[in-house]
Amino acid sequence: MKKIKVIPKEIINKWYAEEYSKIQNSSVYGKPEKHILHFINLVQKYKLKKVLELGSGDGRNLIELAKRGLNVTGIDLFGGEAFKSTAKNLGLEVNFIKEDITKYNFANEKYDVIICSEVLHLIERKYLDNILNKIKTATRDNGLIYINILTNIKRFFLRTKEEFKYKNQPDYSSEEIKEILFSKFNDWKIIEEGIYHEEQNWPIKSGIYPIDPYHWGGDYVFIMAKKEKINF
């Protein structure tokens, strides 16, 4: 069996610190992906106002929500300065909490909307259940959530084609995550769910990064759900 190179978690932290290091006028990742944009339209349809994003990065999703007049808060270890500078340049008010979502008890407050997108595949398995429980607790009745988790991940360096993974990478399969999410939110109304494939070359912008450029690909499993009593 081929041995896959393992990259320490500290390296990806340095990567994101570099990715978000420069003052900017928009997210390095561009506009929100289409499923998030669809979800944002649902948020407006239900006239919800108070939004939390876990692992908000440089504010790609929250800036779009703030433009539409919502009260937004992001939690992340990185990206705060880039997020706030983008918001300031656009004349928007936003909130940012620099914390680790595996440790910070965001469930002490209630939100109409919680987003957790493109982050849980980077977090050790042992934290997943607790994060999902806190999302359930922190969501107000009739509130909405959007969660996606990258599965079936493959990463390889562009120059050498050598495959690698991050230390303690959870390596979820699509089937496993679908089972976890549907089991956890089986007492909520599932509005929409699905799987979509995505792949990219990284980095997206130039900089001094701790590892060589690489390609990643995988399948995102997502759900949109409403905290609504289901009668069985």
Coordinates of C-alpha atoms in Angstrom, one line a residue:
M1 CA 0.0 0.0 0.0
K2 CA 1.4 3.4 -1.0
K3 CA 2.3 5.6 1.9
I4 CA 0.8 9.1 1.6
K5 CA 2.8 12.1 2.8
V6 CA 1.3 13.7 6.0
I7 CA 1.4 17.5 6.4
P8 CA 1.2 18.9 10.0
K9 CA -1.9 20.9 10.8
E10 CA 0.3 24.0 11.7
I11 CA 1.1 24.2 8.0
I12 CA -2.5 24.8 6.9
N13 CA -2.8 27.4 9.6
K14 CA 0.2 29.2 8.1
W15 CA -1.4 28.8 4.6
Y16 CA -4.6 30.5 5.6
A17 CA -2.8 33.2 7.5
E18 CA -0.9 34.0 4.2
E19 CA -4.0 33.7 2.1
Y20 CA -5.9 36.3 4.1
S21 CA -2.9 38.5 4.9
K22 CA -3.5 41.4 2.5
I23 CA -6.1 44.2 2.8
Q24 CA -8.6 43.6 0.0
N25 CA -11.8 44.8 -1.5
S26 CA -13.4 41.4 -2.1
S27 CA -12.9 37.8 -1.1
V28 CA -9.9 36.0 -2.5
Y29 CA -12.3 33.2 -3.4
G30 CA -14.7 35.4 -5.4
K31 CA -18.4 35.3 -5.1
P32 CA -20.3 32.7 -2.9
E33 CA -20.8 29.4 -4.6
K34 CA -24.3 28.8 -6.2
H35 CA -25.7 26.7 -3.4
I36 CA -24.9 29.4 -0.8
L37 CA -26.5 32.0 -3.1
H38 CA -29.6 29.9 -3.3
F39 CA -29.6 29.6 0.5
I40 CA -29.2 33.3 0.9
N41 CA -32.3 33.8 -1.2
L42 CA -34.2 31.5 1.2
V43 CA -32.9 33.5 4.2
Q44 CA -34.4 36.6 2.6
K45 CA -37.7 34.8 1.8
Y46 CA -38.1 33.9 5.4
K47 CA -37.2 37.4 6.4
L48 CA -34.5 36.3 8.9
K49 CA -31.9 38.8 10.1
K50 CA -29.3 37.5 12.5
V51 CA -26.6 35.3 10.9
L52 CA -23.6 33.4 12.2
E53 CA -21.0 31.7 10.1
L54 CA -18.5 29.2 11.5
G55 CA -15.2 29.3 9.7
S56 CA -16.1 32.5 8.0
G57 CA -12.6 33.1 6.4
D58 CA -12.3 36.4 4.7
G59 CA -16.1 36.9 4.7
R60 CA -17.0 35.6 1.2
N61 CA -20.5 34.6 2.3
L62 CA -21.1 37.1 5.0
I63 CA -20.3 40.1 2.9
E64 CA -23.1 39.1 0.5
L65 CA -25.5 38.8 3.4
A66 CA -24.4 42.1 4.9
K67 CA -25.1 43.7 1.5
R68 CA -28.7 42.5 1.8
G69 CA -29.1 44.2 5.2
L70 CA -28.5 41.3 7.5
N71 CA -26.7 41.4 10.9
V72 CA -23.7 39.1 10.4
T73 CA -21.1 37.6 12.7
G74 CA -18.2 35.4 11.6
I75 CA -16.0 33.1 13.8
D76 CA -12.6 32.0 12.6
L77 CA -8.9 31.9 13.6
F78 CA -8.0 33.7 10.4
G79 CA -9.4 36.1 7.9
G80 CA -10.7 38.8 10.3
E81 CA -8.7 41.7 9.1
A82 CA -9.4 40.9 5.4
F83 CA -13.1 40.5 6.2
K84 CA -13.4 43.7 8.1
S85 CA -11.4 45.7 5.5
T86 CA -13.7 44.5 2.7
A87 CA -16.7 45.4 4.8
K88 CA -15.3 48.9 5.6
N89 CA -14.5 49.6 1.9
L90 CA -18.1 48.7 1.1
G91 CA -19.6 50.7 3.9
L92 CA -20.9 47.6 5.7
E93 CA -21.1 46.8 9.4
V94 CA -20.0 43.3 10.4
N95 CA -18.9 41.4 13.5
F96 CA -15.9 39.0 13.8
I97 CA -14.9 36.8 16.6
K98 CA -11.3 35.4 16.5
E99 CA -11.8 32.0 18.0
D100 CA -11.4 28.3 17.3
I101 CA -14.9 26.9 16.6
T102 CA -14.0 23.6 18.3
K103 CA -13.5 25.4 21.6
Y104 CA -15.6 28.6 21.5
N105 CA -19.2 28.1 22.9
F106 CA -21.1 30.0 20.2
A107 CA -24.3 28.3 21.5
N108 CA -24.4 30.9 24.3
E109 CA -26.3 33.1 21.8
K110 CA -29.2 32.4 19.5
Y111 CA -29.2 33.1 15.7
D112 CA -31.8 33.0 13.0
V113 CA -29.3 31.5 10.5
I114 CA -26.1 29.5 10.9
I115 CA -23.8 28.7 8.0
C116 CA -20.9 26.2 8.2
S117 CA -19.4 25.9 4.8
E118 CA -16.1 24.4 3.5
V119 CA -14.6 24.0 7.0
L120 CA -15.5 20.8 8.8
H121 CA -13.3 18.6 6.5
L122 CA -10.3 20.5 8.1
I123 CA -11.4 19.6 11.7
E124 CA -10.6 16.4 13.6
R125 CA -13.4 13.8 13.7
K126 CA -13.7 14.0 17.5
Y127 CA -15.1 17.5 17.3
L128 CA -17.8 17.0 14.7
D129 CA -20.6 15.8 16.9
N130 CA -20.1 18.6 19.4
I131 CA -20.1 21.3 16.7
L132 CA -23.3 20.0 15.2
N133 CA -24.9 19.8 18.6
K134 CA -24.0 23.5 19.3
I135 CA -25.4 24.5 15.8
K136 CA -28.7 22.9 16.8
T137 CA -28.7 24.7 20.2
A138 CA -27.7 28.1 18.8
T139 CA -30.4 28.1 16.0
R140 CA -33.7 29.8 17.0
D141 CA -37.0 28.1 16.3
N142 CA -37.9 28.4 12.6
G143 CA -34.3 29.3 11.9
L144 CA -32.3 28.0 9.0
I145 CA -28.9 26.2 8.7
Y146 CA -26.6 25.5 5.7
I147 CA -23.9 22.9 6.3
N148 CA -21.5 21.4 3.7
I149 CA -18.7 19.0 4.3
L150 CA -16.0 18.0 1.8
T151 CA -15.7 14.2 1.3
N152 CA -13.7 11.8 -0.8
I153 CA -10.8 14.3 -0.7
K154 CA -7.7 14.0 -2.8
R155 CA -4.8 16.4 -2.8
F156 CA -1.5 16.3 -4.8
F157 CA 1.4 18.6 -5.5
L158 CA 1.2 20.1 -9.0
R159 CA 4.9 19.7 -9.7
T160 CA 5.6 16.2 -8.5
K161 CA 2.0 14.8 -8.5
E162 CA 2.8 13.4 -5.1
E163 CA -0.4 12.8 -3.1
F164 CA -0.6 14.2 0.5
K165 CA -3.0 14.7 3.4
Y166 CA -3.2 16.9 6.5
K167 CA -2.5 15.3 9.9
N168 CA -5.7 14.1 11.6
Q169 CA -7.6 14.8 8.4
P170 CA -11.0 13.1 8.9
D171 CA -11.3 11.5 5.4
Y172 CA -15.1 11.3 5.3
S173 CA -16.9 9.4 2.6
S174 CA -20.1 11.0 1.1
E175 CA -22.2 8.1 2.4
E176 CA -20.8 8.6 6.0
I177 CA -21.5 12.3 6.1
K178 CA -25.0 12.0 4.6
E179 CA -25.8 9.5 7.4
I180 CA -24.3 11.8 10.1
L181 CA -26.2 14.9 8.9
F182 CA -29.5 13.2 8.3
S183 CA -29.3 11.4 11.7
K184 CA -28.4 14.6 13.6
F185 CA -31.1 16.7 11.9
N186 CA -33.8 14.1 11.6
D187 CA -36.1 16.2 13.8
W188 CA -35.8 19.3 11.5
K189 CA -37.3 20.0 8.2
I190 CA -34.8 19.2 5.5
I191 CA -35.4 21.8 2.8
E192 CA -32.7 20.7 0.4
E193 CA -29.8 18.3 0.3
G194 CA -27.3 17.0 -2.3
I195 CA -23.8 16.4 -3.4
Y196 CA -21.6 18.4 -5.8
H197 CA -18.0 17.9 -7.0
E198 CA -15.4 20.7 -6.8
E199 CA -11.7 20.9 -7.6
Q200 CA -9.1 23.6 -7.8
N201 CA -5.4 24.4 -8.0
W202 CA -4.1 26.3 -4.9
P203 CA -3.0 28.9 -4.1
I204 CA -5.5 31.2 -5.7
K205 CA -3.4 34.3 -5.3
S206 CA 0.4 34.8 -5.1
G207 CA 2.2 34.9 -1.8
I208 CA 4.8 33.1 0.3
Y209 CA 3.2 29.8 1.2
P210 CA 4.5 27.1 3.5
I211 CA 4.0 24.3 1.0
D212 CA 4.2 24.0 -2.8
P213 CA 1.2 24.7 -5.0
Y214 CA -1.2 21.8 -5.2
H215 CA -4.5 20.5 -6.6
W216 CA -7.4 19.3 -4.5
G217 CA -10.7 17.7 -5.4
G218 CA -13.7 16.1 -3.6
D219 CA -17.4 15.9 -3.2
Y220 CA -19.3 18.4 -1.0
V221 CA -22.3 17.0 0.8
F222 CA -24.7 19.7 1.9
I223 CA -28.0 20.2 3.7
M224 CA -30.3 23.2 4.1
A225 CA -32.6 22.7 7.0
K226 CA -35.2 24.5 9.1
K227 CA -35.6 24.1 12.9
E228 CA -39.2 23.2 12.7
K229 CA -41.0 20.6 14.8
I230 CA -41.5 17.4 12.8
N231 CA -44.4 15.1 13.9
F232 CA -43.6 11.5 13.3

